Coordinates of C-alpha atoms in Angstrom, one line a residue:
X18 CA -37.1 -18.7 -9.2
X19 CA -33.3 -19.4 -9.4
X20 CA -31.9 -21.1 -12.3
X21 CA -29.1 -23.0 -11.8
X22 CA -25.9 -22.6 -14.5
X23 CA -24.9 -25.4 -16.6
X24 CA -22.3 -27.1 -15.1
X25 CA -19.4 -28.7 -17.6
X26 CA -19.1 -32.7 -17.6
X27 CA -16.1 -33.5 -15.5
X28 CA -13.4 -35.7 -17.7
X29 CA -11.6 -38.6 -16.2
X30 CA -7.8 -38.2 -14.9
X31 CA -7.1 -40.4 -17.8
X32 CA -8.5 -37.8 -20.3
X33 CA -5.8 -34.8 -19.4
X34 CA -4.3 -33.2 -22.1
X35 CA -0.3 -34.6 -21.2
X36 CA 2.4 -31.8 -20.2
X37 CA 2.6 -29.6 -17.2
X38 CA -0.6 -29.1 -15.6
X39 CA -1.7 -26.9 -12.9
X40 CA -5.0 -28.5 -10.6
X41 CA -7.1 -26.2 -8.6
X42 CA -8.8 -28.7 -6.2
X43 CA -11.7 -27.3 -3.8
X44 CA -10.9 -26.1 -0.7
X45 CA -12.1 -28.3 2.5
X46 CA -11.7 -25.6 5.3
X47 CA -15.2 -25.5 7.0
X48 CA -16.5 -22.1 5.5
X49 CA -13.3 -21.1 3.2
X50 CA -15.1 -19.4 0.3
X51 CA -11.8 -18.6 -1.8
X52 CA -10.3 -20.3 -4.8
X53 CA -6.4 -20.4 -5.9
X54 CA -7.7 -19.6 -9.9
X55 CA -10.3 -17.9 -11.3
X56 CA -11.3 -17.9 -15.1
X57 CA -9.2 -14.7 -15.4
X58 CA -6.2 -16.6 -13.5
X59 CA -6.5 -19.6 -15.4
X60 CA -6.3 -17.5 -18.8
X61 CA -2.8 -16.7 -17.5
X62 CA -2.1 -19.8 -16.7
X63 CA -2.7 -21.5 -20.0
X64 CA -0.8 -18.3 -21.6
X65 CA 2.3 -19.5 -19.3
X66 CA 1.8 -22.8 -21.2
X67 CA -0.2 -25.1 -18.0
X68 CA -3.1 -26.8 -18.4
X69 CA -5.5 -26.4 -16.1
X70 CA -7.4 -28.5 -14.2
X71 CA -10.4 -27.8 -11.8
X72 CA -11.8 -30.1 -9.1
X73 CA -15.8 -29.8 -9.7
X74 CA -17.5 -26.8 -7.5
X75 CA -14.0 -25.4 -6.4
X76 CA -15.2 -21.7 -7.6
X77 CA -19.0 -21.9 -6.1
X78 CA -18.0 -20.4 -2.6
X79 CA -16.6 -17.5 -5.1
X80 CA -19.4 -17.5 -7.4
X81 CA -17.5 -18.8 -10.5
X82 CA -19.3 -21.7 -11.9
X83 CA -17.6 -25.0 -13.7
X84 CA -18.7 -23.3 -16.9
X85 CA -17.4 -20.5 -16.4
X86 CA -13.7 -22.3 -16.2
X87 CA -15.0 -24.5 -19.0
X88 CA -15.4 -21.3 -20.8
X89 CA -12.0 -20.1 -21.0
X90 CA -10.4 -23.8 -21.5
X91 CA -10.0 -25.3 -18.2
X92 CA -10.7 -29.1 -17.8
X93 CA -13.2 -29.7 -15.3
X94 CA -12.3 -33.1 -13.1
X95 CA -15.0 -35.5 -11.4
X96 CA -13.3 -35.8 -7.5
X97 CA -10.1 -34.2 -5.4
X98 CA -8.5 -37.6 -6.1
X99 CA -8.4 -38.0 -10.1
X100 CA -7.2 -33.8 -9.6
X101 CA -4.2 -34.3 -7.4
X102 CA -3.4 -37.7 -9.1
X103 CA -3.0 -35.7 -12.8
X104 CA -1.8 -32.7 -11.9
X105 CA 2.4 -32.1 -11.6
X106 CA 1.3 -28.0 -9.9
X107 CA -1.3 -28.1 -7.7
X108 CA -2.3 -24.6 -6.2
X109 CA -4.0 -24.1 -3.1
X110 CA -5.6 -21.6 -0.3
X111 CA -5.3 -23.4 2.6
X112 CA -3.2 -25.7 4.0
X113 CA -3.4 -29.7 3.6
X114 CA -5.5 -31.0 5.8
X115 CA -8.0 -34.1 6.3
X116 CA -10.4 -34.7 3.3
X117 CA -13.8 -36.0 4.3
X118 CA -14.9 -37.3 1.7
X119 CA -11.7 -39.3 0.7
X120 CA -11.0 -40.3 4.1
X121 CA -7.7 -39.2 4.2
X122 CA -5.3 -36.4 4.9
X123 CA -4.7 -34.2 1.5
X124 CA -1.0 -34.5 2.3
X125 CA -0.8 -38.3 1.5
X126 CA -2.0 -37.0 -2.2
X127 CA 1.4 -35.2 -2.5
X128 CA 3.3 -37.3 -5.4
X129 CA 7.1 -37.3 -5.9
X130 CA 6.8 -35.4 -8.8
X131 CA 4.0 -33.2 -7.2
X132 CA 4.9 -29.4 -6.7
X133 CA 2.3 -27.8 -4.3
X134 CA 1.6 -24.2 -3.6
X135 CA -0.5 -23.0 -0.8
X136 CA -0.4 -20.8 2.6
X137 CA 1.6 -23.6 4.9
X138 CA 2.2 -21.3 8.1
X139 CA 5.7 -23.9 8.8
X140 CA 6.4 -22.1 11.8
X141 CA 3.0 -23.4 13.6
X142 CA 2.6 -26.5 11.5
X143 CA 6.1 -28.2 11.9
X144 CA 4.4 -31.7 12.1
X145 CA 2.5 -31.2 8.5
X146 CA 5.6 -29.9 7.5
X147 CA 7.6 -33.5 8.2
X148 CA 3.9 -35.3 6.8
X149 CA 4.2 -33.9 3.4
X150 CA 8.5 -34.2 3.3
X151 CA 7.4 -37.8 3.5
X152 CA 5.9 -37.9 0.3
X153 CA 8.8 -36.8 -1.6
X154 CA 7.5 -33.7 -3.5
X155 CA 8.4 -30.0 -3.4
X156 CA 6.2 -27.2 -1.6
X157 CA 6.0 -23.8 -1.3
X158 CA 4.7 -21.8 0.9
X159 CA 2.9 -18.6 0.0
X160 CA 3.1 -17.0 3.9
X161 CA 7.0 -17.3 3.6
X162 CA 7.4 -15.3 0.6
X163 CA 10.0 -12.3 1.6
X164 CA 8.9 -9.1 2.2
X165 CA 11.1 -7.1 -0.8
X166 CA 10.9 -5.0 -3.5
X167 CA 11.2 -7.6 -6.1
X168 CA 8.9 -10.1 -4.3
X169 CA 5.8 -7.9 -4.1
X170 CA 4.0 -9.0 -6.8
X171 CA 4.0 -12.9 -5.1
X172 CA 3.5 -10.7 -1.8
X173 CA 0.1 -13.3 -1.4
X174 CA 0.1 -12.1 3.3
X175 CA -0.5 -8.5 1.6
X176 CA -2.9 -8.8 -0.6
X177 CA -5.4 -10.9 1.7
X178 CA -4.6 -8.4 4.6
X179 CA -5.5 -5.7 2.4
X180 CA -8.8 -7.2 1.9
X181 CA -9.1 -8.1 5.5
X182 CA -8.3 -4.7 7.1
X183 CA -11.1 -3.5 4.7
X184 CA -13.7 -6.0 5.7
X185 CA -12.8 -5.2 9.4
X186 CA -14.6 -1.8 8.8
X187 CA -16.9 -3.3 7.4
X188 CA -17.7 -5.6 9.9
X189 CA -17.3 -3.0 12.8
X190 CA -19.7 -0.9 11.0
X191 CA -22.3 -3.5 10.9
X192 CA -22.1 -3.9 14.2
X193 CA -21.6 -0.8 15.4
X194 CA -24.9 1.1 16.6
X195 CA -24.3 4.6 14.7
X196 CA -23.4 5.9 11.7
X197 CA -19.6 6.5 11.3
X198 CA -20.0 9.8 9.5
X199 CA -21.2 13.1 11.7
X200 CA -24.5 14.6 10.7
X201 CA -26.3 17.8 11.4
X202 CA -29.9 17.2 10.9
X203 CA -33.7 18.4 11.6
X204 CA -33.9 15.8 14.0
X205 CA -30.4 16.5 15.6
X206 CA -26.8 16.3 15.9
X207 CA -24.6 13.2 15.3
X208 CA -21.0 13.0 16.0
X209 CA -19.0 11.2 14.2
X210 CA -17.5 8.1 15.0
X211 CA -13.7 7.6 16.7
X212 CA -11.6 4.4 15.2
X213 CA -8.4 3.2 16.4
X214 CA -6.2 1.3 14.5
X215 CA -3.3 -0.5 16.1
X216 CA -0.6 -2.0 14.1
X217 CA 0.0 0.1 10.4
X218 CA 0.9 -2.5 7.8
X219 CA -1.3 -3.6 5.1
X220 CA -4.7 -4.1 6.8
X221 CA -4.2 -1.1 9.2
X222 CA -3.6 1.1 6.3
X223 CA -6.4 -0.3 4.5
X224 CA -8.4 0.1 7.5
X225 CA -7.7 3.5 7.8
X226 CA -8.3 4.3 4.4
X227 CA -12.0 2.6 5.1
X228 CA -12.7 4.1 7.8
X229 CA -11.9 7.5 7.0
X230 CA -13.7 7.5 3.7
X231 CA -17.0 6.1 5.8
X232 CA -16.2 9.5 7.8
X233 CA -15.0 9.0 10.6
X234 CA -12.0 10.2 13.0
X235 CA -9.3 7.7 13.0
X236 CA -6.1 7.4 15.2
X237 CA -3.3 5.3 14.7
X238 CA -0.6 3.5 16.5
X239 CA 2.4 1.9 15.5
X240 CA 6.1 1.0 16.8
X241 CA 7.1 1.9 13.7
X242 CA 8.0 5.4 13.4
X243 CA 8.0 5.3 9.2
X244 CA 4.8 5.0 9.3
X245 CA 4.0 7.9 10.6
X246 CA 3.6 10.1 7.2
X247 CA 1.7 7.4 5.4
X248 CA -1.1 7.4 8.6
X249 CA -1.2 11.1 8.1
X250 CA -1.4 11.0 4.4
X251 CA -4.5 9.2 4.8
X252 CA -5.7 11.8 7.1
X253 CA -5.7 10.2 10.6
X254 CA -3.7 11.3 13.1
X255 CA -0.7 9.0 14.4
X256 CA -0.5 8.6 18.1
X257 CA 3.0 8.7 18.9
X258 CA 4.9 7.9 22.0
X259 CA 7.8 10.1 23.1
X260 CA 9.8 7.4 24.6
X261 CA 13.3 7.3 24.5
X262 CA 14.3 4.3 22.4
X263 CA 17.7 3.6 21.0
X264 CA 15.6 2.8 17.7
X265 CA 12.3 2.8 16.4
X266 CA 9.9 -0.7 16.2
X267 CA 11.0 -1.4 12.7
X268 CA 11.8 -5.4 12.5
X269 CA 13.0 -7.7 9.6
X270 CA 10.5 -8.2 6.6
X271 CA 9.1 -4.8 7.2
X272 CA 7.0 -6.2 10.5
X273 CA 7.6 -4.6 14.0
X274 CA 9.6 -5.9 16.6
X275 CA 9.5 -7.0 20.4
X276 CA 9.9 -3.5 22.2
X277 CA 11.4 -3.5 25.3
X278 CA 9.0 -3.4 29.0
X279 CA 9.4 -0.6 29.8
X280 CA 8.4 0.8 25.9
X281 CA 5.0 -2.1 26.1
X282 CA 4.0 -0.5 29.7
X283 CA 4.0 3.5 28.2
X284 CA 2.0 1.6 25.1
X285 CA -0.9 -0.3 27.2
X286 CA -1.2 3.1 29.0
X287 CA -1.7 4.9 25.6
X288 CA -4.1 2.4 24.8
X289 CA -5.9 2.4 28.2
X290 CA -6.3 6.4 27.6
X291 CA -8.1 5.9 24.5
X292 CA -10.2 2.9 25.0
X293 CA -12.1 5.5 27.1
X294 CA -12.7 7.7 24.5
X295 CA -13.0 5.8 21.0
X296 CA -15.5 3.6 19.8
X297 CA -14.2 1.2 17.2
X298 CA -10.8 -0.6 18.3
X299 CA -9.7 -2.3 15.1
X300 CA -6.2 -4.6 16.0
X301 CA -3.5 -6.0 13.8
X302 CA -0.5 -6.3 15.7
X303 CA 1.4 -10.0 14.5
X304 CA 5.6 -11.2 14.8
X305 CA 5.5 -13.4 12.4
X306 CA 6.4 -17.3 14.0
X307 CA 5.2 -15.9 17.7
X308 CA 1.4 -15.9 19.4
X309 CA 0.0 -12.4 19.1
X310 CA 0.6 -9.9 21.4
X311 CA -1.9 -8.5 24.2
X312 CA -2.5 -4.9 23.2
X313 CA -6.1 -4.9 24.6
X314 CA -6.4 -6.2 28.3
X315 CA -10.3 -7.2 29.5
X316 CA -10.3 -4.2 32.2
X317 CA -9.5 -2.0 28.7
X318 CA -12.9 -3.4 26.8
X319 CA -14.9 -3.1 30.1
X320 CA -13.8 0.9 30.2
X321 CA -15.4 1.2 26.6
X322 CA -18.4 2.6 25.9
X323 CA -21.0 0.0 25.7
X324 CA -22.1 -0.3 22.1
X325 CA -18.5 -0.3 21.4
X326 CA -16.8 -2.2 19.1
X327 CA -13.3 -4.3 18.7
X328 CA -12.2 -6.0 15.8
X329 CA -9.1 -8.8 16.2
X330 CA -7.5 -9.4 13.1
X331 CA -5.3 -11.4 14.8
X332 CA -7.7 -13.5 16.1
X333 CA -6.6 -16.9 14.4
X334 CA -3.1 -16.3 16.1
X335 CA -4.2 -16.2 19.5
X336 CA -5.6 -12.5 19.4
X337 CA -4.5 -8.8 20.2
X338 CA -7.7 -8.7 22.8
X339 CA -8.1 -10.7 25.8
X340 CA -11.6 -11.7 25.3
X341 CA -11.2 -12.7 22.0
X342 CA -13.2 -16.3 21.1
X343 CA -11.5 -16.9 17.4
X344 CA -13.5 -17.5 14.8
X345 CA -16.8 -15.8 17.1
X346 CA -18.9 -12.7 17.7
X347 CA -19.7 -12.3 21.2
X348 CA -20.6 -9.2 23.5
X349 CA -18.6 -8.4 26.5
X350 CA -20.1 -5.9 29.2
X351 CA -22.0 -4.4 26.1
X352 CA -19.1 -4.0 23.9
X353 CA -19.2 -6.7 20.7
X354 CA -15.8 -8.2 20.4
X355 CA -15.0 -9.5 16.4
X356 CA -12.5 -12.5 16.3
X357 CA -13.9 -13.7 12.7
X358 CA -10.7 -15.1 11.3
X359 CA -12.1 -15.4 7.7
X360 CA -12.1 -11.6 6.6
X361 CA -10.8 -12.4 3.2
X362 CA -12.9 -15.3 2.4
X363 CA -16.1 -13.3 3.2
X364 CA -15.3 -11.5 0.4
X365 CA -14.4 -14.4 -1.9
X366 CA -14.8 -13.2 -5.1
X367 CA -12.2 -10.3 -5.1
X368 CA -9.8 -12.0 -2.4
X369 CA -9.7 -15.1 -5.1
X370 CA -8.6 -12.6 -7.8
X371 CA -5.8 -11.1 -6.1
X372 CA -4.2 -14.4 -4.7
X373 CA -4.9 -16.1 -8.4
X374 CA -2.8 -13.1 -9.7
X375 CA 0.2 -13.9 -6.9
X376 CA 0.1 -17.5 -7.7
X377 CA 0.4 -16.8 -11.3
X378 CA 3.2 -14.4 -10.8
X379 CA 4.7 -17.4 -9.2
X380 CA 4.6 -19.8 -11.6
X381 CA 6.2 -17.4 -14.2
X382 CA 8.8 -16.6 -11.8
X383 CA 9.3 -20.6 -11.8
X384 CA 9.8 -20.7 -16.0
X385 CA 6.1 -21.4 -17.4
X386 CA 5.5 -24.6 -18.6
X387 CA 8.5 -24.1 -20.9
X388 CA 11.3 -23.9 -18.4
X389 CA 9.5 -25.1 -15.2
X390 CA 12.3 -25.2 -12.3
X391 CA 12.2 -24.2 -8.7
X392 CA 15.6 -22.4 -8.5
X393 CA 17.1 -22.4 -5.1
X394 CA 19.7 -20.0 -6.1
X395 CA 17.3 -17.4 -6.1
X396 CA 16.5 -15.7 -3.0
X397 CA 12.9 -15.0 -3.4
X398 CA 12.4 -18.9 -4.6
X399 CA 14.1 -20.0 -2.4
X400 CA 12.5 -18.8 0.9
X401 CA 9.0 -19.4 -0.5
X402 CA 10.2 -23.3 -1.1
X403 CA 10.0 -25.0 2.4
X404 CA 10.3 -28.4 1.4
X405 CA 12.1 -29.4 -2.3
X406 CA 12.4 -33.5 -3.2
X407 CA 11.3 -34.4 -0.1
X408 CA 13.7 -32.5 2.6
X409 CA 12.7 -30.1 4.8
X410 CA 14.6 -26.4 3.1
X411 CA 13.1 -24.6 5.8
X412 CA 13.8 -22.1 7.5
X413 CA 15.8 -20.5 4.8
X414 CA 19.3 -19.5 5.1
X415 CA 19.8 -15.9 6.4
X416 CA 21.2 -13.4 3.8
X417 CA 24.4 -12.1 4.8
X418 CA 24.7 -8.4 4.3
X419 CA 27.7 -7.3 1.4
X420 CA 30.6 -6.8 2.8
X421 CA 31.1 -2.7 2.4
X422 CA 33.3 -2.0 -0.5
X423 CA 36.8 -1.2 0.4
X424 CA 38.1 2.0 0.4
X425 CA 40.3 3.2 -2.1
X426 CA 43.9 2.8 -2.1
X427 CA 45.6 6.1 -1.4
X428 CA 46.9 7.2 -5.6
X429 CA 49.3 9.8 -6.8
X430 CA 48.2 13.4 -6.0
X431 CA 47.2 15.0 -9.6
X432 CA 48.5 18.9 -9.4
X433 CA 45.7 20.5 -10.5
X434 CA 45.8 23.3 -13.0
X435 CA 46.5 26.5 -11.2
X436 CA 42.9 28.9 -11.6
X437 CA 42.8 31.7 -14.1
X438 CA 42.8 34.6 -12.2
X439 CA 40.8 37.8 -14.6
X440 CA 43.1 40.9 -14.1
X441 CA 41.4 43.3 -11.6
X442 CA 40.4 45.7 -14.4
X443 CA 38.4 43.0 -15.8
X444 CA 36.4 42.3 -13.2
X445 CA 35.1 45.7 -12.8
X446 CA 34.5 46.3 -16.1
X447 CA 30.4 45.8 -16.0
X448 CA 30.1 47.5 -12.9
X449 CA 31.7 50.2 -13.8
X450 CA 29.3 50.9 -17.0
X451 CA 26.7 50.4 -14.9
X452 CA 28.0 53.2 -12.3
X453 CA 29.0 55.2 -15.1
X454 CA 25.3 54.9 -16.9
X455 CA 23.7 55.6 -13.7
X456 CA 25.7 59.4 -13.2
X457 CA 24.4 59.7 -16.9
X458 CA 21.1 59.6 -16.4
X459 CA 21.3 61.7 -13.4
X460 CA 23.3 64.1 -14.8
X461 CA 21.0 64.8 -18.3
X462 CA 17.9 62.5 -18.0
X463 CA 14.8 64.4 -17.1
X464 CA 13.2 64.4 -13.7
X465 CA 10.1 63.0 -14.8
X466 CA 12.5 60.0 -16.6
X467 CA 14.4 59.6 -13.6
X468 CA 11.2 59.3 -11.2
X469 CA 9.6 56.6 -13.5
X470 CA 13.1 54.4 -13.5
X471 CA 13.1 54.8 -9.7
X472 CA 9.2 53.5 -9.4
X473 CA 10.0 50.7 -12.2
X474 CA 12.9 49.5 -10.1
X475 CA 11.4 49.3 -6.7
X476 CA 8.5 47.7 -8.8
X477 CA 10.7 45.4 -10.5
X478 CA 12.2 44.5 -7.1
X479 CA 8.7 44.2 -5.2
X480 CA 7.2 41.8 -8.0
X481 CA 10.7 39.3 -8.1
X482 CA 10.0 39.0 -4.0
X483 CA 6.8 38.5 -4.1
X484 CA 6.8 35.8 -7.2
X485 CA 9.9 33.9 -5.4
X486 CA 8.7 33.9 -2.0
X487 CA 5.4 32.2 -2.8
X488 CA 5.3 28.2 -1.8
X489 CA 5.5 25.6 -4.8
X490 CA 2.1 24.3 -3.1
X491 CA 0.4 27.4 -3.9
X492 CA 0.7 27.7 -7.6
X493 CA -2.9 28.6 -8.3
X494 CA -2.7 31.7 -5.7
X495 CA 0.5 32.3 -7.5
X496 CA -1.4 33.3 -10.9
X497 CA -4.1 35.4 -8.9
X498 CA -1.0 37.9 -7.7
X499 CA 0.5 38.0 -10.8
X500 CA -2.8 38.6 -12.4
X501 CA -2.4 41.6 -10.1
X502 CA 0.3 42.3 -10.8
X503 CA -0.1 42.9 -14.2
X504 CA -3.1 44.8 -13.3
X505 CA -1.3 47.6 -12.0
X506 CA 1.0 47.5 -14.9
X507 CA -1.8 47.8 -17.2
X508 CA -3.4 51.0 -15.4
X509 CA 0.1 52.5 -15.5
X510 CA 0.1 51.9 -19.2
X511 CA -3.3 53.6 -19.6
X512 CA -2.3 56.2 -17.6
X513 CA 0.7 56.6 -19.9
X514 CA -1.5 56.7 -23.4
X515 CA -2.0 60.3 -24.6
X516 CA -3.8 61.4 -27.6
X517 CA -0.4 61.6 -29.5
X518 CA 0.6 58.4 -30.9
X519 CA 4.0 58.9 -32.0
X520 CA 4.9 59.8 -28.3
X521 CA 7.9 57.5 -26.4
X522 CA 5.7 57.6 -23.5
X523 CA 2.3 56.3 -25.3
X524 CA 4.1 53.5 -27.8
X525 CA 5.7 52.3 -24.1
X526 CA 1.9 52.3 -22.6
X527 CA 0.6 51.0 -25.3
X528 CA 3.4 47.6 -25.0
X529 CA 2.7 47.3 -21.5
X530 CA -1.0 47.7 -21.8
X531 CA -0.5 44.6 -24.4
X532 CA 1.8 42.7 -22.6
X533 CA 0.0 42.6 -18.7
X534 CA -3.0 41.7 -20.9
X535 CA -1.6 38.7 -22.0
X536 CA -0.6 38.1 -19.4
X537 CA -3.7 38.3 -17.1
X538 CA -5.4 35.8 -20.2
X539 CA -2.2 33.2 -19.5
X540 CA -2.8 33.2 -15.9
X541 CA -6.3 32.1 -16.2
X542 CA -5.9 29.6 -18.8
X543 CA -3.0 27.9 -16.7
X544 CA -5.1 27.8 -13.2
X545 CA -8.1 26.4 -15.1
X546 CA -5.8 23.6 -16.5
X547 CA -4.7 22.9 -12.8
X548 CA -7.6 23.1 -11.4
X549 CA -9.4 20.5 -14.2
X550 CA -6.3 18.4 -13.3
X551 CA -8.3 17.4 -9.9
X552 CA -11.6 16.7 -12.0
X553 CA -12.2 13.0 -12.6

């Protein structure tokens, strides 16, 4: 038997504590699961100074119940209506759209003073775009934050692809008829499985990292040619097209660009080739403002395998796959086509988490409750706001490059201080004692002295080339030739001991006996501290 949790009393709009407050209102979407704060979120929140309010049931479809929020000091409110109408912040998933059960469209809630923040898409929804500019308020839009350093932590487009390039391998295993990984067994051999991933931002990466760690062989595609080391890093191998381009795919914002027709016809053809041969197709390919692009044509899906399997990521934006039915699982010619275009939401919990913690990196970045300003003179704020008191701010102004520094005016040339030239006697005076030491020893050193100098500099020699020529990679097998190393020295040292101990030749064994021990026992201690450096 399931018991239910206790559910806090909802408080009137009437009964908000007065200052800035932040309302979390439940999202309408048919099947959206997420939520714009969790408990942990809206601990940040009230740290930033909000209060927060949140609609009744807005965390279920994430599995955080109204006591849980009640828990950490949110106020729990009756309706959508008494939320919006008290709130000055309110923060959304999706958005506005018609309520049901107010009978309206959410956008009418927007209040002058209202600030709203939410994925907007303005590109595709120019007409909501003029319905809530009507209402006088200020919104920002959490698919138009810019793709830079200093914006990453709002970066809200990343962190739900990175959840949804995860669930696509996820979902293509579960419908995919075999195991990913390759097995040897009793009962016999099964290969593994072959994934292809086009498009290598976010979700392909993290699609590759899935996939890979399920087993299987992955291959990647991209315009892109920087992406090329971070697909390998992750061990799949980059399918690259030797085309001559003036310039790789690289667009604005870190997305790829239009390539030109005769670049898109060598590209269908690679993809042609290995629809043939893989068995997971997992697509991503978006321009961000344009319809997706057709990457996988319907004669491509009916050359698959049957059993094969295609996941669209781009589904909701027309699709990368001509078959593609948005939001539906069908099978075409025995190969299951995935156009699902709620990835994250399906896994609501986590995807809730992340977007709470971009939302609340937002709202610091727009003063807290203490300073609360949306400043359009900063370049991050201001291309995320896409409508401020009631007018339209978007698209945002482009951002001129800086003008390139001028170059220095020509100066007065500085005579430089002539060189000190070392008389010529001077510079051959250490060369010289070494000569002169050298036809010393040969002239009155024994030969036995002068055949051990000869072997202990050709072994001096040997060992600096073979320390200095070894890669930095392969440090450990480093310490296993100088562990040789010193093992030779140390049988020359015990060749050197005699039975009479005040003898040149046995105090000298003796030391290097000493000495290569030490520094056999150093060598092992140091690889055993490398290696326990790859130990969890």
């Amino acid at each position: 038997m399931t018991i239910a949790a206790p559910q806090a009393a909802p408080v009137s709009a009437e009964a908000v504590t007065p200052g800035l407050t932040v309302g979390i209102p439940k999202e309408i979407f048919a099947g959206e699961r997420r939520v714009a704060a969790t408990p942990d979120t809206a601990k940040k929140l009230q740290k930033l100074g909000f209060t927060v309010l949140v609609e009744t049931q807005a965390g279920a479809g994430a599995s955080f119940t109204d006591s849980a929020y009640e828990a950490v000091g949110c106020q729990i409110m009756p309706d959508a209506a008494s939320l919006w109408e008290a709130a000055n912040m309110v923060l959304k998933v999706r958005s506005p759209q018609h309520h049901p059960d107010l009978g309206r469209h959410e956008a009418t809630l927007i209040k002058p003073t209202t600030t709203l923040a939410s994925f907007i898409w303005p590109a595709q929804n120019p007409d909501l775009l003029a319905q809530m500019a009507e209402q006088g308020g200020t919104v920002l839009a959490m698919d138009s934050v810019p793709r830079i350093s200093r914006a990453q932590k709002l970066d809200a487009l990343s962190s739900m692809a990175n959840i949804g390039g995860y669930r696509a391998v996820i979902e293509a295993a579960h419908h995919f008829g075999r195991c990913f990984t390759g097995q040897i067994t009793a009962a016999g051999k099964m290969p593994p499985a072959k994934v292809m991933v086009i498009g290598v931002g976010v979700a392909g990466l993290a699609a590759i990292g899935a996939a890979k760690s399920l087993g299987a062989i992955v291959k990647a595609f991209d315009t892109r040619l920087v992406v090329k080391e971070q697909v390998q890093s992750l061990g799949a191998e980059f399918l690259e097209l030797h085309f001559d381009e003036t310039e790789d795919g690289s667009g604005a914002g870190g997305y790829a660009k239009v390539m030109s027709p005769a670049f898109i016809a060598a590209e269908m053809a690679l993809f042609a080739q290995q629809a043939k041969d893989v068995d997971i197709i997992i697509t991503t390919a978006l321009i961000p403002g344009k319809k997706a692009p057709l990457l996988i044509t319907q004669e491509m899906v009916e050359s698959m395998k049957p059993g094969s399997v295609v996941v669209d990521l781009a589904a909701e934006q027309g699709g990368n796959c001509e078959v593609t039915q948005p939001g539906e699982v069908i099978s075409h010619n025995g190969v299951t086509i995935i156009g699902l275009t709620d990835l994250p939401s399906r896994m609501a919990s986590q995807a809730s988490q992340l977007y709470g913690n971009n939302l609340v990196h937002l709202l610091s970045d727009l003063g807290g409750a203490a300073s609360f300003s949306v400043n359009m003179d900063d370049q991050v704020i201001r291309a995320t706001t896409v409508i401020h008191n009631g007018q339209v701010t978007w698209p945002p102004p482009q951002v001129e490059a800086p003008a390139p520094a001028p170059s220095p005016q020509p100066t007065a040339a500085v005579t430089a201080a002539a060189p000190v030239v070392k008389p010529w006697y001077g510079q051959l005076l250490w060369p010289g004692i070494l000569g002169l030491a050298c036809v010393a020893i040969g002239l009155w050193a024994p030969a036995s002295f002068i055949s051990h100098l000869t072997v202990f500099v050709l072994a001096s020699f040997l060992g600096w080339k073979v320390i200095w020529d070894v890669s930095p990679s392969l440090h450990t097998p480093l310490m296993s030739v100088t562990n040789a190393i010193s093992g030779i020295i140390i049988i020359g040292g015990m060749l050197q001991i005699s039975g009479d101990i005040t003898s040149p030749m046995t105090i000298l064994g003796a030391i290097a006996l000493f000495l290569g021990t030490v520094n056999i026992a150093g060598g092992f201690m140091v690889s055993q501290r490398m290696l326990n450096m790859f130990h969890k």
